[in-house]
Coordinates of C-alpha atoms in Angstrom, one line a residue:
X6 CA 111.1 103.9 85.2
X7 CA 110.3 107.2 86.5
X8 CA 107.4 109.6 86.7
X9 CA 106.7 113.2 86.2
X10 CA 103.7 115.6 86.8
X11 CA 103.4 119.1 85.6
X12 CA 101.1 121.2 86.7
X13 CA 100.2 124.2 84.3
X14 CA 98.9 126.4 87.3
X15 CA 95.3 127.5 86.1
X16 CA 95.5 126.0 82.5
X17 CA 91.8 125.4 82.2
X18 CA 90.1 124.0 79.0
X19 CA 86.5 125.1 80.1
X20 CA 83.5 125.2 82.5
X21 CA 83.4 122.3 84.6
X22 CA 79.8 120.8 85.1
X23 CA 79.2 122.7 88.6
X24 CA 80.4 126.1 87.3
X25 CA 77.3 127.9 87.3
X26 CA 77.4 127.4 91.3
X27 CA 80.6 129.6 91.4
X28 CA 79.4 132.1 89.1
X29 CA 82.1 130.7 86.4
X30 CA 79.6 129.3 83.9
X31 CA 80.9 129.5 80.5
X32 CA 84.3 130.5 81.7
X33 CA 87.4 128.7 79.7
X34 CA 90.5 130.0 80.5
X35 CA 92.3 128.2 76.7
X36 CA 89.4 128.5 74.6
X37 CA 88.7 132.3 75.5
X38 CA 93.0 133.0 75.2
X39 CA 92.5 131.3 71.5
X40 CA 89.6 133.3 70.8
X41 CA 91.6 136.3 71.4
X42 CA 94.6 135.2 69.9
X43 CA 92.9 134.6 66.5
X44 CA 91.0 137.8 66.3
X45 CA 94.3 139.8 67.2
X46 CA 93.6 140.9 70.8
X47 CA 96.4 138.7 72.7
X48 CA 98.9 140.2 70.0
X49 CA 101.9 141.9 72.0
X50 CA 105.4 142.7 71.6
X51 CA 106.3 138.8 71.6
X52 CA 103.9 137.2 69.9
X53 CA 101.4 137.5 67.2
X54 CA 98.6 135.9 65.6
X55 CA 96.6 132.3 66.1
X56 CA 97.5 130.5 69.8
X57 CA 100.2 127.7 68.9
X58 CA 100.7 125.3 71.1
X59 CA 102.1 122.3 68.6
X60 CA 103.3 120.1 71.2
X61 CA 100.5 119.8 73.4
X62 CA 98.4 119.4 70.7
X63 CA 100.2 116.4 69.6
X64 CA 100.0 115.0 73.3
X65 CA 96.0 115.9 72.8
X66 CA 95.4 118.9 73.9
X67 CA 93.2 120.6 71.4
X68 CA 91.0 116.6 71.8
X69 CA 91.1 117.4 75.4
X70 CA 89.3 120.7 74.7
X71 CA 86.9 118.8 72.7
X72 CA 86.2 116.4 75.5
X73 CA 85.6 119.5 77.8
X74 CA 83.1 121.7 75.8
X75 CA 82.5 120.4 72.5
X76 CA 85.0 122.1 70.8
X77 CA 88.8 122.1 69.5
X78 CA 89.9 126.2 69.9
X79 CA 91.4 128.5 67.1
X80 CA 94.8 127.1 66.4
X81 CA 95.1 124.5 68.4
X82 CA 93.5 121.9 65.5
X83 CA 96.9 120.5 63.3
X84 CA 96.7 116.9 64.3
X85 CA 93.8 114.2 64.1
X86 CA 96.1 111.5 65.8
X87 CA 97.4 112.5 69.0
X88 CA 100.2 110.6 70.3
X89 CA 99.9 110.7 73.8
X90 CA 96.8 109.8 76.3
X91 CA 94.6 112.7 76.6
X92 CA 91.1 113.5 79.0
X93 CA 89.6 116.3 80.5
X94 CA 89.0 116.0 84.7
X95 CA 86.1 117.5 86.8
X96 CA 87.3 118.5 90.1
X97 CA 85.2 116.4 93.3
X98 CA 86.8 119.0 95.8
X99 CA 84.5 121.9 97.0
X100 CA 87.0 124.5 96.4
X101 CA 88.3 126.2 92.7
X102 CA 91.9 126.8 94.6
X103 CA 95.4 125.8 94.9
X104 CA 95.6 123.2 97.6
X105 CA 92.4 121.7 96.6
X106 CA 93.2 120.8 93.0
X107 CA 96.7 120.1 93.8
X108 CA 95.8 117.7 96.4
X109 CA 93.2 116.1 94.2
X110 CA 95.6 115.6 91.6
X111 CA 97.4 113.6 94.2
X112 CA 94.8 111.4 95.4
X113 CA 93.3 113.3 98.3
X114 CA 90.1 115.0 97.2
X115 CA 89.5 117.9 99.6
X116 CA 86.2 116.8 102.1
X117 CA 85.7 120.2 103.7
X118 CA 84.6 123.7 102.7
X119 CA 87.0 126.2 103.3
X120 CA 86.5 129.3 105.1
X121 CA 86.5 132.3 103.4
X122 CA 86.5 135.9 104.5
X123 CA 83.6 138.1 103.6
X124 CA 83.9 141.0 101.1
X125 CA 83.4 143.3 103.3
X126 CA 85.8 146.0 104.6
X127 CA 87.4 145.5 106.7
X128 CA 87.3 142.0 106.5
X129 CA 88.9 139.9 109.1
X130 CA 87.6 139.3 112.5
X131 CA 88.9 142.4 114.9
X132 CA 90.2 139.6 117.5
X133 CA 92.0 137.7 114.7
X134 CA 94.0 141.2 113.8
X135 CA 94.0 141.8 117.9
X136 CA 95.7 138.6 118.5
X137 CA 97.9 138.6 115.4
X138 CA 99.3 142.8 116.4
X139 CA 99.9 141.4 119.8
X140 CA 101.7 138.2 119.3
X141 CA 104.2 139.2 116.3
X142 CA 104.3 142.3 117.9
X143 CA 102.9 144.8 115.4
X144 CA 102.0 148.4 115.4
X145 CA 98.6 147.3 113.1
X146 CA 97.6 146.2 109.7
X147 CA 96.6 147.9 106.3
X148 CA 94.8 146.7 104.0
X149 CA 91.8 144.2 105.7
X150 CA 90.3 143.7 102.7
X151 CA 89.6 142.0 99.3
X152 CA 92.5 143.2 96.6
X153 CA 94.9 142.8 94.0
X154 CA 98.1 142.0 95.3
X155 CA 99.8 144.3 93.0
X156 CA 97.6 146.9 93.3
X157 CA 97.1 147.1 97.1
X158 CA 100.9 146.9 97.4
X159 CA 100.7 149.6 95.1
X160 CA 98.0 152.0 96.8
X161 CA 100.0 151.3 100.2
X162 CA 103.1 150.5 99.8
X163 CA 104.0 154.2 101.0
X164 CA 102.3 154.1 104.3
X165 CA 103.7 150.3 104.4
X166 CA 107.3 152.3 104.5
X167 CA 106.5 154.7 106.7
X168 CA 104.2 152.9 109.8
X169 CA 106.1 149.1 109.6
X170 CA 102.2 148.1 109.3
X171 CA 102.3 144.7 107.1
X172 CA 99.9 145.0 104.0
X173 CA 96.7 142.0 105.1
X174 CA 94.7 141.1 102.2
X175 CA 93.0 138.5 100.7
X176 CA 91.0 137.0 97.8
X177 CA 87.9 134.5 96.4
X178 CA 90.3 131.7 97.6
X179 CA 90.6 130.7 101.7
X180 CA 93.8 132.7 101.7
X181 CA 95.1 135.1 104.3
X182 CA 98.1 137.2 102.7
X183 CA 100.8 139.5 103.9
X184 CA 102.7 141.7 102.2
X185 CA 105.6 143.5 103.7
X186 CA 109.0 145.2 101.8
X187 CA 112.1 142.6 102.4
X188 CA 114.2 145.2 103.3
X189 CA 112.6 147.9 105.4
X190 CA 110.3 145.2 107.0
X191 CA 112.4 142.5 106.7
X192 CA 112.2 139.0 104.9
X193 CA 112.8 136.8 107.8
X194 CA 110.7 139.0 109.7
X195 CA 107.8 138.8 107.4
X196 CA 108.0 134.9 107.4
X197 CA 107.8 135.2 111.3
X198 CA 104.4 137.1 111.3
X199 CA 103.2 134.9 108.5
X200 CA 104.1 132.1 111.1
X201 CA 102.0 133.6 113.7
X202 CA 99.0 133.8 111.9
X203 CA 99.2 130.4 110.7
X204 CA 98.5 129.4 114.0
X205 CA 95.9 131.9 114.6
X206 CA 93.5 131.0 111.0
X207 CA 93.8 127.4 112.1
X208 CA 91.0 126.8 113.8
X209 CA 89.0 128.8 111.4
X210 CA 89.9 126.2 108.5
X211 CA 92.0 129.0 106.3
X212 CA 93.6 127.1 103.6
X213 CA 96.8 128.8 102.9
X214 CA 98.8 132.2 104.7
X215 CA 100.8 133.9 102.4
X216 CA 104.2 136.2 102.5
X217 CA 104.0 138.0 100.0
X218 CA 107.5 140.3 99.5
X219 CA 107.9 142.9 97.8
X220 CA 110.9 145.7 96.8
X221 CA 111.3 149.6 95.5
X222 CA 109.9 153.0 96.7
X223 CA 107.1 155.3 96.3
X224 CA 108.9 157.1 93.2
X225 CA 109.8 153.8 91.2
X226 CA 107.2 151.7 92.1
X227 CA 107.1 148.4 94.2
X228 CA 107.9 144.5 92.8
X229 CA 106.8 141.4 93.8
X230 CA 109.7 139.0 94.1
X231 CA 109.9 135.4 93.9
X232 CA 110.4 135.0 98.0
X233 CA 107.0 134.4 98.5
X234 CA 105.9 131.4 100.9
X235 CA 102.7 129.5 101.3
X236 CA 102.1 128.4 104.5
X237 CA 99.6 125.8 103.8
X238 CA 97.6 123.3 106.0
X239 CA 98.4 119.6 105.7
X240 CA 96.2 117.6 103.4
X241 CA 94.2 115.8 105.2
X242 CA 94.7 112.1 104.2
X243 CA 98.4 110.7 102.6
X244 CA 98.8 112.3 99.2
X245 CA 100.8 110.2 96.0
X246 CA 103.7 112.2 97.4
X247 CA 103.7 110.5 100.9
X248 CA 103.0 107.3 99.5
X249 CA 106.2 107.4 96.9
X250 CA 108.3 108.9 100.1
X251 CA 106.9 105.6 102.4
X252 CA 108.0 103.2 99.0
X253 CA 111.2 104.8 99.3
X254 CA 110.9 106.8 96.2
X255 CA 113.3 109.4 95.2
X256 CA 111.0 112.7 95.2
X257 CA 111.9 116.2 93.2
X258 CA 109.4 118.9 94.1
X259 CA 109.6 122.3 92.1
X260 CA 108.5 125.7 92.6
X261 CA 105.4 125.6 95.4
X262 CA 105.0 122.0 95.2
X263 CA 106.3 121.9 98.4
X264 CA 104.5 124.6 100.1
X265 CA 101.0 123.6 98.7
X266 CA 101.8 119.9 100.3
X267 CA 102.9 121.6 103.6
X268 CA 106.5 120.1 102.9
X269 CA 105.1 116.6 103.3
X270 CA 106.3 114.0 101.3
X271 CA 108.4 116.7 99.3
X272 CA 111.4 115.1 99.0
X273 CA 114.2 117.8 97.3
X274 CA 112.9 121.2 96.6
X275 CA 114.1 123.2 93.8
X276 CA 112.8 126.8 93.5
X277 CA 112.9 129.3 90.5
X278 CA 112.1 132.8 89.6
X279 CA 109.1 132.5 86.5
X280 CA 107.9 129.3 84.3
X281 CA 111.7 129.6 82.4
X282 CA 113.3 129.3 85.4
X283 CA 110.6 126.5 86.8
X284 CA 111.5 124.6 83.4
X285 CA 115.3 124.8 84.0
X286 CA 115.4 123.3 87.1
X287 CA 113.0 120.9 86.4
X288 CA 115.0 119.5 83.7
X289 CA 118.0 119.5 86.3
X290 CA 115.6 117.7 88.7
X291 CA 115.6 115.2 85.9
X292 CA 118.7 114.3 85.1
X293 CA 119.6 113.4 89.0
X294 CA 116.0 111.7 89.4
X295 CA 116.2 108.0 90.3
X296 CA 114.8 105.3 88.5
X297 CA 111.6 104.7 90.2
X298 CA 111.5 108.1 91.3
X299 CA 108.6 110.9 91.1
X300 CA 109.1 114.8 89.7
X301 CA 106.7 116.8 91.0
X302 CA 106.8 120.7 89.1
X303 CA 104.2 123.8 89.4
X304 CA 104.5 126.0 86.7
X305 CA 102.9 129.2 88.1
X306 CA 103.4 132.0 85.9
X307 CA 99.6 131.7 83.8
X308 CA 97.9 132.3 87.2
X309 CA 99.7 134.9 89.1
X310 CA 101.2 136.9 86.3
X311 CA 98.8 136.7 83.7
X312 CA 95.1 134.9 84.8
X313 CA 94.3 137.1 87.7
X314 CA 95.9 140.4 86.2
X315 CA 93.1 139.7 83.0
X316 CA 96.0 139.6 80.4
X317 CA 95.2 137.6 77.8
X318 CA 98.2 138.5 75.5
X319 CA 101.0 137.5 78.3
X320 CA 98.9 134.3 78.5
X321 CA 99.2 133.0 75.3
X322 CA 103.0 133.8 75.2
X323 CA 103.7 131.9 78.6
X324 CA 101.6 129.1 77.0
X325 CA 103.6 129.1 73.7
X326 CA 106.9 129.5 75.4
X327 CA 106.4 126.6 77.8
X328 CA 105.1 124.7 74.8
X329 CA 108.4 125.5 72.6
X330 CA 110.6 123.6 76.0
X331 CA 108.5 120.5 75.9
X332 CA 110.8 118.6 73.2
X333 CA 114.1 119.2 75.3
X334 CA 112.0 117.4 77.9
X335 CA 110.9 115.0 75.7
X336 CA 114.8 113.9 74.9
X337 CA 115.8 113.6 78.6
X338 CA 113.3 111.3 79.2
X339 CA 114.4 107.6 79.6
X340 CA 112.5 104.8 77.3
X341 CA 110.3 104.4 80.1
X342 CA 109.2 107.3 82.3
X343 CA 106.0 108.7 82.0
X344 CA 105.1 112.1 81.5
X345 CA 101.5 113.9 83.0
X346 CA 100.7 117.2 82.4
X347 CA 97.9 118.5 84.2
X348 CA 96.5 121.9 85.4
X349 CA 94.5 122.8 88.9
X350 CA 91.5 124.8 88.0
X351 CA 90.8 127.6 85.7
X352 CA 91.5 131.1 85.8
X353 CA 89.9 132.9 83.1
X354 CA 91.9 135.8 82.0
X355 CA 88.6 137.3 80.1
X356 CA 86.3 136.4 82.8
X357 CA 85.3 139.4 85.1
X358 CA 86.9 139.6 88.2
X359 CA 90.4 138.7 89.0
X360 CA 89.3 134.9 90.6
X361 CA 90.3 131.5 89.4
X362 CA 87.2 130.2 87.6
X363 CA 86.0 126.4 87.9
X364 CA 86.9 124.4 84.9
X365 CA 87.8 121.1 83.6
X366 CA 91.4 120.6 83.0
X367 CA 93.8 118.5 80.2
X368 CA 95.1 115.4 81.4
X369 CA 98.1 114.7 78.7
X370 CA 99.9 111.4 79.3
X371 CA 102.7 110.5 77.3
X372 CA 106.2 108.2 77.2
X373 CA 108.0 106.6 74.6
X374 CA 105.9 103.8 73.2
X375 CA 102.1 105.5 74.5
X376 CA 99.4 104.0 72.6
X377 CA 97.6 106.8 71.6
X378 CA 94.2 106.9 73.3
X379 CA 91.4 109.2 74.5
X380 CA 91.2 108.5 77.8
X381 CA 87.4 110.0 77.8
X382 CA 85.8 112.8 80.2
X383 CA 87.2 111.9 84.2
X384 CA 85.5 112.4 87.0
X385 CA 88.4 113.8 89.2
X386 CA 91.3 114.9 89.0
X387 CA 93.1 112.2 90.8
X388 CA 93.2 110.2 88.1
X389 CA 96.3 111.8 87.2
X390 CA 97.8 111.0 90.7
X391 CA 96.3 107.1 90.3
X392 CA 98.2 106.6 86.4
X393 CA 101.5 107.2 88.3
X394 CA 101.0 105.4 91.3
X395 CA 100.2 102.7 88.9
X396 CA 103.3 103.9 85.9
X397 CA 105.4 104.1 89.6
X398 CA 103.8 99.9 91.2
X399 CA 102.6 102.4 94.2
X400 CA 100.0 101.3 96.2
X401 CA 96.8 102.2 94.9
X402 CA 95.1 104.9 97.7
X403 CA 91.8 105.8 98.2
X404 CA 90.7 108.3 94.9
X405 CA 91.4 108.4 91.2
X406 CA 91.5 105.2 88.8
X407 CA 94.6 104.6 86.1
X408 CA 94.0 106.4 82.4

């Protein structure tokens, strides 16, 4: 009996309740990809034609959509009996970001408001850049503002090269992010100032620092690469993680599982370069997972590759190629694990801006044997953490009740 959770990283099915607070009302990150799958604007190299998704819509995705907004999107209809357990979850937390839906999914809805830097330029407090030059012992920043990571690594990569000044930026989310190249700047040295002003954002309740590492030169362009670290702040209450660690659970994180959870309750840690690579090794997680023990995976390509760089077309395609791995999954599983797939908010790759958006998200809840069932509209998202503490005989904690 063993348990996993996959979290499609921005796989929204549309506008939660509370959107029109965030400026994200009528945003749906899988209805709006459908849409322009079926009238041929997410067509690419790759793929083609209506969004196909055939094995979460078995598990009840497209009746997840329904449950959301009304509606079951373009090509994702095919099946009126579901054979998994399907909802769609609001989110309680304040925030539309990473750590917040994460840690909601795991029981621990977040109580606080982040703090967020103001769109202004430059935007960080002159002592917090002050402080941070002087302790990691920098000649100053670029950046201080509001960006793209691709494209202000981009616009100043160059002078990046040429000053040793770290690239500072950061986003709609509580997020304080630092770019640097891995081998002029140095990887290990980027992780150090990243370090630094972990301890400096504390006090001013900054979610997550970020290294953000790049490679190239001026005349072929820079590249993100899959070094990156989060350096997150704890959540503040025990998460479905820490309990399963305190039961003596074994735990499987993969991809930024750990990072998000601060490396609490993390267990084994298993990285990868892109959702194929996240899939790989969480099907090696798998096969050395203990009976009674918890896989945790993040599946982050939908929100950093394609959701916040607007690209509808590479959405879809991560979608149906994650989609097309679910029935090797479905074979390793033993006769009774459970399977969750869940997502952490929305990020609208049609909506303007380059910002997650707040939406509902599918809850799909499956094993050998399921009855099939809708499982109705949730009220959080750690219902999904509360079905496996129950799948898993963990102690109930304080949010979220079983499907």
């Amino acid at each position: 009996m063993r348990a996993l959770l996959l979290v499609l990283d921005s796989v929204g099915i549309g506008a939660a309740p509370d959107a029109a607070d965030y400026g994200d009302e009528g945003a749906d990150t899988v209805g709006h990809i459908a849409e322009a799958c079926a009238r041929g604007a997410a067509d690419n190299a790759a793929r083609r034609g209506p969004l196909s998704l055939p094995n979460m819509v078995r598990l009840g995705l497209g009746e997840a959509c329904r449950l959301a907004n009304g509606r079951v999107p373009t090509g994702l209809t095919g099946t009126d009996s579901p054979v998994g357990c399907f909802a769609s979850a609001c989110e309680v937390s304040q925030g539309k970001d990473t750590p917040s839906g994460h840690w909601e999914i795991a029981g621990v809805p977040v109580p606080f408001a982040w703090h967020y830097f103001p769109r202004t330029t430059p935007c960080f407090p002159s002592d917090l850049v002050a402080a941070l030059c002087d302790k990691a012992g920098l000649p100053g920043i670029l950046g201080d503002r509001h960006a793209s990571g691709t494209q202000i690594i981009a616009e100043l990569g160059a002078e990046h090269l040429r000053s040793q000044k770290p690239i500072c930026y950061t986003s709609a989310d509580s997020v304080f992010q630092i770019a640097a190249h891995e081998q002029a700047f140095g990887l290990e040295r980027l992780y150090a100032v990243c370090g630094v002003a972990r301890g400096l954002v504390d006090p001013l309740r900054v979610g997550r620092v970020i290294a953000r590492p790049f490679t190239g030169t001026p005349e072929i362009g820079f590249t993100r690469t899959a070094n990156r670290r989060d350096y997150a702040v704890p959540p503040p209450a025990p998460t479905l993680l820490d309990h399963a660690t305190a039961a003596g659970r074994d735990i499987i994180t993969v991809g930024k599982i750990a990072d998000i959870f601060a490396h609490s309750g993390t267990g084994r840690v298993l990285k990868g370069d892109g959702n194929n690579a996240l899939f790989d090794r969480t099907l090696e997680g798998l096969t050395s997972l203990a009976d009674g023990g918890l896989l945790v995976a993040n599946f982050i390509d939908f929100d950093s590759l394609h959701g916040h760089r607007r690209d509808p077309a590479g959405y879809a395609q991560a979608l149906e190629e994650l989609d097309a791995r679910l029935p090797t999954l479905f074979e390793r599983m033993w006769p009774n694990d459970l399977l969750v797939i869940t997502a952490d908010h929305g990020c609208d790759p049609t909506w303007p801006g380059t910002d997650h958006t707040r939406e509902q998200v599918p809850v799909l809840a499956w094993r050998p044997g399921i009855v099939p069932r809708s499982a109705g509209r949730r009220d959080t998202f750690a219902d999904s953490g509360a079905t496996i503490a129950a799948h898993l005989q963990i102690a109930q904690f304080r949010a979220g009740a079983p499907l």
